[in-house]
Amino acid sequence: GESVGLHLPTLSVQEGDNSIINCAYSNSASDYFIWYKQESGKGPQFIIDIRSNMDKRQGQRVTVLLNKTVKHLSLQIAATQPGDSAVYFCAENPNYGGSQGNLIFGKGTKLSVKP
Amino acid sequence: EAQVTQNPRYLITVTGKKLTVTCSQNMNHEYMSWYRQDPGLGLRQIYYSMNVEVTDKGDVPEGYKVSRKEKRNFPLILESPSPNQTSLYFCASSLGRVWPQHFGDGTRLSIL
């Protein structure tokens, strides 16, 4: 079946460094991808999204890169801060040939920022 | 403030006692959805609704019901809860299916 996965379950970075969180997806027809941040005791919070007609999109301190050739998605966080500590997960819209598919979520990577 | 509100936030109950988790959004979103989040399994969709009176099953609909009588509300109903429905539940809404979803803060259900 279709799946969204992550290369690393945990990531520890020094405050001020850049963080890169990776995600692999399996459906080459997926046309929309989202990154979410989930802090302890809270619901997932939208960070940034990208559609398949793009390969890069930038937000405030965050950049999402999409490599459709290898079906890989990454989230880059610049100058990582303690407040960035959370679980990050990606989601894809599998776009099953135009049928009403829905977002499939990855299991998450826990980012820990060391002061 | 734009938000998705779920109630209750926490509930401990017993097997077989019907319960409803309410969800309300104030963003006039057409698309609403329920997920459960379990360790090691991530977010899995239970039911979704494309608009008023339009609902459909997600990946794990067994044991759940939903209704969408008004645009802003999308309650999740457990007619006869069982221990395997102990989980963290999230409601979400968005402009449409392929748009960023806004999540509530979750409802932690424990079925004894």
PDB file of C-alpha atoms in Angstrom:
ATOM      1  CA  GLY A   1       0.000   0.000   0.000  1.00  0.00           C
ATOM      2  CA  GLU A   2       0.971   3.646  -0.077  1.00  0.00           C
ATOM      3  CA  SER A   3       3.072   4.961   2.743  1.00  0.00           C
ATOM      4  CA  VAL A   4       4.848   8.053   3.958  1.00  0.00           C
ATOM      5  CA  GLY A   5       7.969   7.426   5.953  1.00  0.00           C
ATOM      6  CA  LEU A   6      10.824   9.209   7.630  1.00  0.00           C
ATOM      7  CA  HIS A   7      14.516   8.413   7.484  1.00  0.00           C
ATOM      8  CA  LEU A   8      15.234   9.219  11.140  1.00  0.00           C
ATOM      9  CA  PRO A   9      12.918   8.926  14.122  1.00  0.00           C
ATOM     10  CA  THR A  10      14.954  11.390  16.250  1.00  0.00           C
ATOM     11  CA  LEU A  11      17.171  14.349  15.485  1.00  0.00           C
ATOM     12  CA  SER A  12      19.226  16.340  17.962  1.00  0.00           C
ATOM     13  CA  VAL A  13      20.764  19.673  16.947  1.00  0.00           C
ATOM     14  CA  GLN A  14      22.575  22.523  18.619  1.00  0.00           C
ATOM     15  CA  GLU A  15      20.743  25.799  18.993  1.00  0.00           C
ATOM     16  CA  GLY A  16      21.610  28.056  16.094  1.00  0.00           C
ATOM     17  CA  ASP A  17      22.427  25.221  13.716  1.00  0.00           C
ATOM     18  CA  ASN A  18      20.313  24.328  10.718  1.00  0.00           C
ATOM     19  CA  SER A  19      18.058  21.269  10.893  1.00  0.00           C
ATOM     20  CA  ILE A  20      17.077  18.987   8.063  1.00  0.00           C
ATOM     21  CA  ILE A  21      14.217  16.561   8.452  1.00  0.00           C
ATOM     22  CA  ASN A  22      13.627  14.047   5.695  1.00  0.00           C
ATOM     23  CA  CYS A  23      10.612  12.206   4.386  1.00  0.00           C
ATOM     24  CA  ALA A  24      10.215   9.541   1.716  1.00  0.00           C
ATOM     25  CA  TYR A  25       6.960   8.969  -0.085  1.00  0.00           C
ATOM     26  CA  SER A  26       5.975   6.031  -2.225  1.00  0.00           C
ATOM     27  CA  ASN A  27       3.292   7.282  -4.617  1.00  0.00           C
ATOM     28  CA  SER A  28       4.820   8.963  -7.646  1.00  0.00           C
ATOM     29  CA  ALA A  29       1.416  10.480  -8.456  1.00  0.00           C
ATOM     30  CA  SER A  30       1.214  12.376  -5.157  1.00  0.00           C
ATOM     31  CA  ASP A  31       0.599  16.013  -5.976  1.00  0.00           C
ATOM     32  CA  TYR A  32       0.594  17.836  -2.663  1.00  0.00           C
ATOM     33  CA  PHE A  33       2.762  17.666   0.439  1.00  0.00           C
ATOM     34  CA  ILE A  34       2.584  19.303   3.848  1.00  0.00           C
ATOM     35  CA  TRP A  35       4.868  19.578   6.843  1.00  0.00           C
ATOM     36  CA  TYR A  36       3.388  19.748  10.325  1.00  0.00           C
ATOM     37  CA  LYS A  37       4.884  20.477  13.729  1.00  0.00           C
ATOM     38  CA  GLN A  38       3.387  18.899  16.834  1.00  0.00           C
ATOM     39  CA  GLU A  39       4.344  20.082  20.289  1.00  0.00           C
ATOM     40  CA  SER A  40       3.613  18.023  23.356  1.00  0.00           C
ATOM     41  CA  GLY A  41      -0.055  18.185  24.318  1.00  0.00           C
ATOM     42  CA  LYS A  42      -1.075  20.065  21.207  1.00  0.00           C
ATOM     43  CA  GLY A  43      -2.508  19.344  17.818  1.00  0.00           C
ATOM     44  CA  PRO A  44      -0.411  19.356  14.652  1.00  0.00           C
ATOM     45  CA  GLN A  45       0.373  22.829  13.410  1.00  0.00           C
ATOM     46  CA  PHE A  46       0.781  23.602   9.723  1.00  0.00           C
ATOM     47  CA  ILE A  47       4.279  24.758   8.785  1.00  0.00           C
ATOM     48  CA  ILE A  48       4.553  24.805   5.033  1.00  0.00           C
ATOM     49  CA  ASP A  49       3.213  23.032   1.972  1.00  0.00           C
ATOM     50  CA  ILE A  50       4.320  22.409  -1.563  1.00  0.00           C
ATOM     51  CA  ARG A  51       2.595  21.224  -4.695  1.00  0.00           C
ATOM     52  CA  SER A  52       4.163  18.845  -7.158  1.00  0.00           C
ATOM     53  CA  ASN A  53       4.692  21.513  -9.818  1.00  0.00           C
ATOM     54  CA  MET A  54       7.351  23.071  -7.571  1.00  0.00           C
ATOM     55  CA  ASP A  55      10.624  21.754  -6.191  1.00  0.00           C
ATOM     56  CA  LYS A  56      11.295  24.352  -3.527  1.00  0.00           C
ATOM     57  CA  ARG A  57       9.281  26.648  -1.345  1.00  0.00           C
ATOM     58  CA  GLN A  58      10.441  28.977   1.383  1.00  0.00           C
ATOM     59  CA  GLY A  59       8.741  30.334   4.446  1.00  0.00           C
ATOM     60  CA  GLN A  60       9.977  32.127   7.500  1.00  0.00           C
ATOM     61  CA  ARG A  61      13.118  30.193   8.544  1.00  0.00           C
ATOM     62  CA  VAL A  62      11.801  27.074   6.828  1.00  0.00           C
ATOM     63  CA  THR A  63      12.335  25.646   3.372  1.00  0.00           C
ATOM     64  CA  VAL A  64      10.726  22.599   1.858  1.00  0.00           C
ATOM     65  CA  LEU A  65      12.464  20.754  -0.957  1.00  0.00           C
ATOM     66  CA  LEU A  66      10.724  18.249  -3.174  1.00  0.00           C
ATOM     67  CA  ASN A  67      12.653  15.756  -5.284  1.00  0.00           C
ATOM     68  CA  LYS A  68      10.149  13.908  -7.399  1.00  0.00           C
ATOM     69  CA  THR A  69      12.812  11.803  -9.077  1.00  0.00           C
ATOM     70  CA  VAL A  70      13.626   9.968  -5.867  1.00  0.00           C
ATOM     71  CA  LYS A  71      10.302  10.683  -4.144  1.00  0.00           C
ATOM     72  CA  HIS A  72      11.897  12.595  -1.325  1.00  0.00           C
ATOM     73  CA  LEU A  73      10.739  15.567   0.711  1.00  0.00           C
ATOM     74  CA  SER A  74      12.774  17.542   3.199  1.00  0.00           C
ATOM     75  CA  LEU A  75      12.179  20.322   5.684  1.00  0.00           C
ATOM     76  CA  GLN A  76      15.032  22.666   6.461  1.00  0.00           C
ATOM     77  CA  ILE A  77      14.866  24.868   9.537  1.00  0.00           C
ATOM     78  CA  ALA A  78      17.388  27.683   9.673  1.00  0.00           C
ATOM     79  CA  ALA A  79      18.978  28.819  12.935  1.00  0.00           C
ATOM     80  CA  THR A  80      17.118  26.241  14.985  1.00  0.00           C
ATOM     81  CA  GLN A  81      15.747  27.535  18.279  1.00  0.00           C
ATOM     82  CA  PRO A  82      14.620  25.761  21.459  1.00  0.00           C
ATOM     83  CA  GLY A  83      11.036  26.532  20.504  1.00  0.00           C
ATOM     84  CA  ASP A  84      11.498  24.374  17.425  1.00  0.00           C
ATOM     85  CA  SER A  85      11.704  21.257  19.600  1.00  0.00           C
ATOM     86  CA  ALA A  86       8.741  19.126  18.587  1.00  0.00           C
ATOM     87  CA  VAL A  87       7.710  16.191  16.443  1.00  0.00           C
ATOM     88  CA  TYR A  88       7.656  16.982  12.752  1.00  0.00           C
ATOM     89  CA  PHE A  89       5.821  14.915  10.205  1.00  0.00           C
ATOM     90  CA  CYS A  90       5.046  15.114   6.559  1.00  0.00           C
ATOM     91  CA  ALA A  91       1.854  14.295   4.761  1.00  0.00           C
ATOM     92  CA  GLU A  92       1.143  13.535   1.117  1.00  0.00           C
ATOM     93  CA  ASN A  93      -1.933  13.608  -1.024  1.00  0.00           C
ATOM     94  CA  PRO A  94      -1.697  10.370  -2.996  1.00  0.00           C
ATOM     95  CA  ASN A  95      -4.020  11.513  -5.798  1.00  0.00           C
ATOM     96  CA  TYR A  96      -5.274   8.080  -6.720  1.00  0.00           C
ATOM     97  CA  GLY A  97      -6.097   8.758 -10.365  1.00  0.00           C
ATOM     98  CA  GLY A  98      -8.538  11.540  -9.512  1.00  0.00           C
ATOM     99  CA  SER A  99     -10.475   9.610  -6.858  1.00  0.00           C
ATOM    100  CA  GLN A 100     -11.107  11.167  -3.476  1.00  0.00           C
ATOM    101  CA  GLY A 101      -7.944  10.174  -1.698  1.00  0.00           C
ATOM    102  CA  ASN A 102      -6.971  11.898   1.496  1.00  0.00           C
ATOM    103  CA  LEU A 103      -3.768  12.957   3.137  1.00  0.00           C
ATOM    104  CA  ILE A 104      -1.475  10.188   4.357  1.00  0.00           C
ATOM    105  CA  PHE A 105       0.686  11.157   7.320  1.00  0.00           C
ATOM    106  CA  GLY A 106       4.157   9.981   8.207  1.00  0.00           C
ATOM    107  CA  LYS A 107       4.935   8.792  11.707  1.00  0.00           C
ATOM    108  CA  GLY A 108       7.095  11.731  12.685  1.00  0.00           C
ATOM    109  CA  THR A 109      10.634  12.784  13.595  1.00  0.00           C
ATOM    110  CA  LYS A 110      11.332  14.171  17.024  1.00  0.00           C
ATOM    111  CA  LEU A 111      13.570  17.226  16.898  1.00  0.00           C
ATOM    112  CA  SER A 112      15.448  18.128  20.064  1.00  0.00           C
ATOM    113  CA  VAL A 113      17.334  21.404  20.250  1.00  0.00           C
ATOM    114  CA  LYS A 114      20.238  21.606  22.677  1.00  0.00           C
ATOM    115  CA  PRO A 115      20.924  25.037  24.188  1.00  0.00           C
TER     116      PRO A 115
ATOM    117  CA  GLU B   1      -9.191  33.807  16.444  1.00  0.00           C
ATOM    118  CA  ALA B   2      -9.360  31.053  13.837  1.00  0.00           C
ATOM    119  CA  GLN B   3      -9.586  27.744  15.605  1.00  0.00           C
ATOM    120  CA  VAL B   4     -10.852  24.204  15.789  1.00  0.00           C
ATOM    121  CA  THR B   5     -12.358  23.389  19.182  1.00  0.00           C
ATOM    122  CA  GLN B   6     -12.787  19.884  20.520  1.00  0.00           C
ATOM    123  CA  ASN B   7     -14.594  18.797  23.643  1.00  0.00           C
ATOM    124  CA  PRO B   8     -13.934  17.142  25.935  1.00  0.00           C
ATOM    125  CA  ARG B   9     -10.130  17.288  26.057  1.00  0.00           C
ATOM    126  CA  TYR B  10      -9.943  14.232  28.277  1.00  0.00           C
ATOM    127  CA  LEU B  11     -12.414  11.455  28.989  1.00  0.00           C
ATOM    128  CA  ILE B  12     -12.220   8.189  30.873  1.00  0.00           C
ATOM    129  CA  THR B  13     -15.209   5.948  30.406  1.00  0.00           C
ATOM    130  CA  VAL B  14     -16.242   2.312  30.331  1.00  0.00           C
ATOM    131  CA  THR B  15     -16.848  -0.173  27.569  1.00  0.00           C
ATOM    132  CA  GLY B  16     -20.225   0.142  25.901  1.00  0.00           C
ATOM    133  CA  LYS B  17     -21.195   3.582  27.181  1.00  0.00           C
ATOM    134  CA  LYS B  18     -22.004   5.783  24.212  1.00  0.00           C
ATOM    135  CA  LEU B  19     -20.002   8.967  23.919  1.00  0.00           C
ATOM    136  CA  THR B  20     -19.733  11.928  21.601  1.00  0.00           C
ATOM    137  CA  VAL B  21     -16.718  14.128  20.989  1.00  0.00           C
ATOM    138  CA  THR B  22     -17.705  17.487  19.591  1.00  0.00           C
ATOM    139  CA  CYS B  23     -15.725  19.494  17.051  1.00  0.00           C
ATOM    140  CA  SER B  24     -16.412  23.016  15.918  1.00  0.00           C
ATOM    141  CA  GLN B  25     -14.539  25.339  13.566  1.00  0.00           C
ATOM    142  CA  ASN B  26     -15.028  29.066  13.003  1.00  0.00           C
ATOM    143  CA  MET B  27     -13.257  29.396   9.650  1.00  0.00           C
ATOM    144  CA  ASN B  28     -16.176  28.500   7.390  1.00  0.00           C
ATOM    145  CA  HIS B  29     -14.215  25.515   6.121  1.00  0.00           C
ATOM    146  CA  GLU B  30     -15.971  22.985   3.950  1.00  0.00           C
ATOM    147  CA  TYR B  31     -13.700  20.035   4.662  1.00  0.00           C
ATOM    148  CA  MET B  32     -13.557  18.447   8.110  1.00  0.00           C
ATOM    149  CA  SER B  33     -11.935  15.274   9.305  1.00  0.00           C
ATOM    150  CA  TRP B  34     -11.333  13.068  12.327  1.00  0.00           C
ATOM    151  CA  TYR B  35      -8.063  11.298  13.055  1.00  0.00           C
ATOM    152  CA  ARG B  36      -6.746   9.062  15.747  1.00  0.00           C
ATOM    153  CA  GLN B  37      -3.107   9.125  16.757  1.00  0.00           C
ATOM    154  CA  ASP B  38      -1.478   6.070  18.262  1.00  0.00           C
ATOM    155  CA  PRO B  39       2.187   5.496  19.146  1.00  0.00           C
ATOM    156  CA  GLY B  40       4.077   3.999  16.239  1.00  0.00           C
ATOM    157  CA  LEU B  41       1.109   4.343  13.889  1.00  0.00           C
ATOM    158  CA  GLY B  42       0.913   8.080  13.370  1.00  0.00           C
ATOM    159  CA  LEU B  43      -2.255   9.887  12.350  1.00  0.00           C
ATOM    160  CA  ARG B  44      -4.933   7.739  10.763  1.00  0.00           C
ATOM    161  CA  GLN B  45      -8.095   9.137   9.306  1.00  0.00           C
ATOM    162  CA  ILE B  46     -11.393   7.883  10.710  1.00  0.00           C
ATOM    163  CA  TYR B  47     -13.995   9.845   8.757  1.00  0.00           C
ATOM    164  CA  TYR B  48     -14.100  12.975   6.694  1.00  0.00           C
ATOM    165  CA  SER B  49     -16.702  15.363   5.346  1.00  0.00           C
ATOM    166  CA  MET B  50     -16.474  17.339   2.133  1.00  0.00           C
ATOM    167  CA  ASN B  51     -19.451  19.526   3.047  1.00  0.00           C
ATOM    168  CA  VAL B  52     -22.743  19.592   4.933  1.00  0.00           C
ATOM    169  CA  GLU B  53     -24.488  16.208   4.785  1.00  0.00           C
ATOM    170  CA  VAL B  54     -21.537  14.697   2.876  1.00  0.00           C
ATOM    171  CA  THR B  55     -19.430  12.268   4.889  1.00  0.00           C
ATOM    172  CA  ASP B  56     -17.231   9.328   3.973  1.00  0.00           C
ATOM    173  CA  LYS B  57     -15.068   6.697   5.591  1.00  0.00           C
ATOM    174  CA  GLY B  58     -11.384   7.169   6.102  1.00  0.00           C
ATOM    175  CA  ASP B  59      -8.873   4.433   6.782  1.00  0.00           C
ATOM    176  CA  VAL B  60     -10.139   3.244  10.184  1.00  0.00           C
ATOM    177  CA  PRO B  61     -13.910   3.914  10.395  1.00  0.00           C
ATOM    178  CA  GLU B  62     -15.002   0.757  12.269  1.00  0.00           C
ATOM    179  CA  GLY B  63     -16.728   1.554  15.560  1.00  0.00           C
ATOM    180  CA  TYR B  64     -17.256   5.237  14.780  1.00  0.00           C
ATOM    181  CA  LYS B  65     -20.002   7.412  13.378  1.00  0.00           C
ATOM    182  CA  VAL B  66     -20.073  11.034  12.336  1.00  0.00           C
ATOM    183  CA  SER B  67     -22.608  13.600  11.213  1.00  0.00           C
ATOM    184  CA  ARG B  68     -22.365  16.939   9.464  1.00  0.00           C
ATOM    185  CA  LYS B  69     -25.650  18.783   9.874  1.00  0.00           C
ATOM    186  CA  GLU B  70     -24.018  22.191   9.999  1.00  0.00           C
ATOM    187  CA  LYS B  71     -20.907  23.470   8.330  1.00  0.00           C
ATOM    188  CA  ARG B  72     -19.115  24.350  11.536  1.00  0.00           C
ATOM    189  CA  ASN B  73     -19.751  21.152  13.530  1.00  0.00           C
ATOM    190  CA  PHE B  74     -18.527  17.613  12.973  1.00  0.00           C
ATOM    191  CA  PRO B  75     -19.121  15.378  16.009  1.00  0.00           C
ATOM    192  CA  LEU B  76     -17.524  11.964  16.398  1.00  0.00           C
ATOM    193  CA  ILE B  77     -19.779   9.324  17.938  1.00  0.00           C
ATOM    194  CA  LEU B  78     -18.719   6.091  19.563  1.00  0.00           C
ATOM    195  CA  GLU B  79     -21.935   4.101  19.942  1.00  0.00           C
ATOM    196  CA  SER B  80     -20.393   1.260  21.942  1.00  0.00           C
ATOM    197  CA  PRO B  81     -16.803   2.137  22.842  1.00  0.00           C
ATOM    198  CA  SER B  82     -14.266  -0.628  23.327  1.00  0.00           C
ATOM    199  CA  PRO B  83     -10.763  -0.570  24.859  1.00  0.00           C
ATOM    200  CA  ASN B  84      -9.103  -0.644  21.416  1.00  0.00           C
ATOM    201  CA  GLN B  85     -10.563   2.804  20.828  1.00  0.00           C
ATOM    202  CA  THR B  86      -8.408   4.237  23.581  1.00  0.00           C
ATOM    203  CA  SER B  87      -6.432   6.847  21.717  1.00  0.00           C
ATOM    204  CA  LEU B  88      -5.719  10.509  21.084  1.00  0.00           C
ATOM    205  CA  TYR B  89      -8.265  11.969  18.675  1.00  0.00           C
ATOM    206  CA  PHE B  90      -7.914  15.042  16.506  1.00  0.00           C
ATOM    207  CA  CYS B  91     -10.447  16.983  14.523  1.00  0.00           C
ATOM    208  CA  ALA B  92      -9.248  19.062  11.592  1.00  0.00           C
ATOM    209  CA  SER B  93     -10.736  21.419   9.032  1.00  0.00           C
ATOM    210  CA  SER B  94      -9.594  23.004   5.791  1.00  0.00           C
ATOM    211  CA  LEU B  95     -10.859  24.910   2.775  1.00  0.00           C
ATOM    212  CA  GLY B  96     -10.837  21.701   0.788  1.00  0.00           C
ATOM    213  CA  ARG B  97      -9.332  18.240   0.670  1.00  0.00           C
ATOM    214  CA  VAL B  98      -6.010  19.382  -0.772  1.00  0.00           C
ATOM    215  CA  TRP B  99      -5.412  22.343   1.497  1.00  0.00           C
ATOM    216  CA  PRO B 100      -3.590  22.682   4.812  1.00  0.00           C
ATOM    217  CA  GLN B 101      -5.676  21.270   7.613  1.00  0.00           C
ATOM    218  CA  HIS B 102      -6.084  23.141  10.883  1.00  0.00           C
ATOM    219  CA  PHE B 103      -6.148  20.807  13.872  1.00  0.00           C
ATOM    220  CA  GLY B 104      -7.785  21.014  17.257  1.00  0.00           C
ATOM    221  CA  ASP B 105      -5.755  20.338  20.383  1.00  0.00           C
ATOM    222  CA  GLY B 106      -6.955  16.782  20.699  1.00  0.00           C
ATOM    223  CA  THR B 107      -9.178  14.620  22.872  1.00  0.00           C
ATOM    224  CA  ARG B 108      -7.588  11.863  24.886  1.00  0.00           C
ATOM    225  CA  LEU B 109     -10.046   8.994  25.321  1.00  0.00           C
ATOM    226  CA  SER B 110      -9.512   6.089  27.684  1.00  0.00           C
ATOM    227  CA  ILE B 111     -11.987   3.231  27.417  1.00  0.00           C
ATOM    228  CA  LEU B 112     -11.799   0.842  30.358  1.00  0.00           C
TER     229      LEU B 112
END
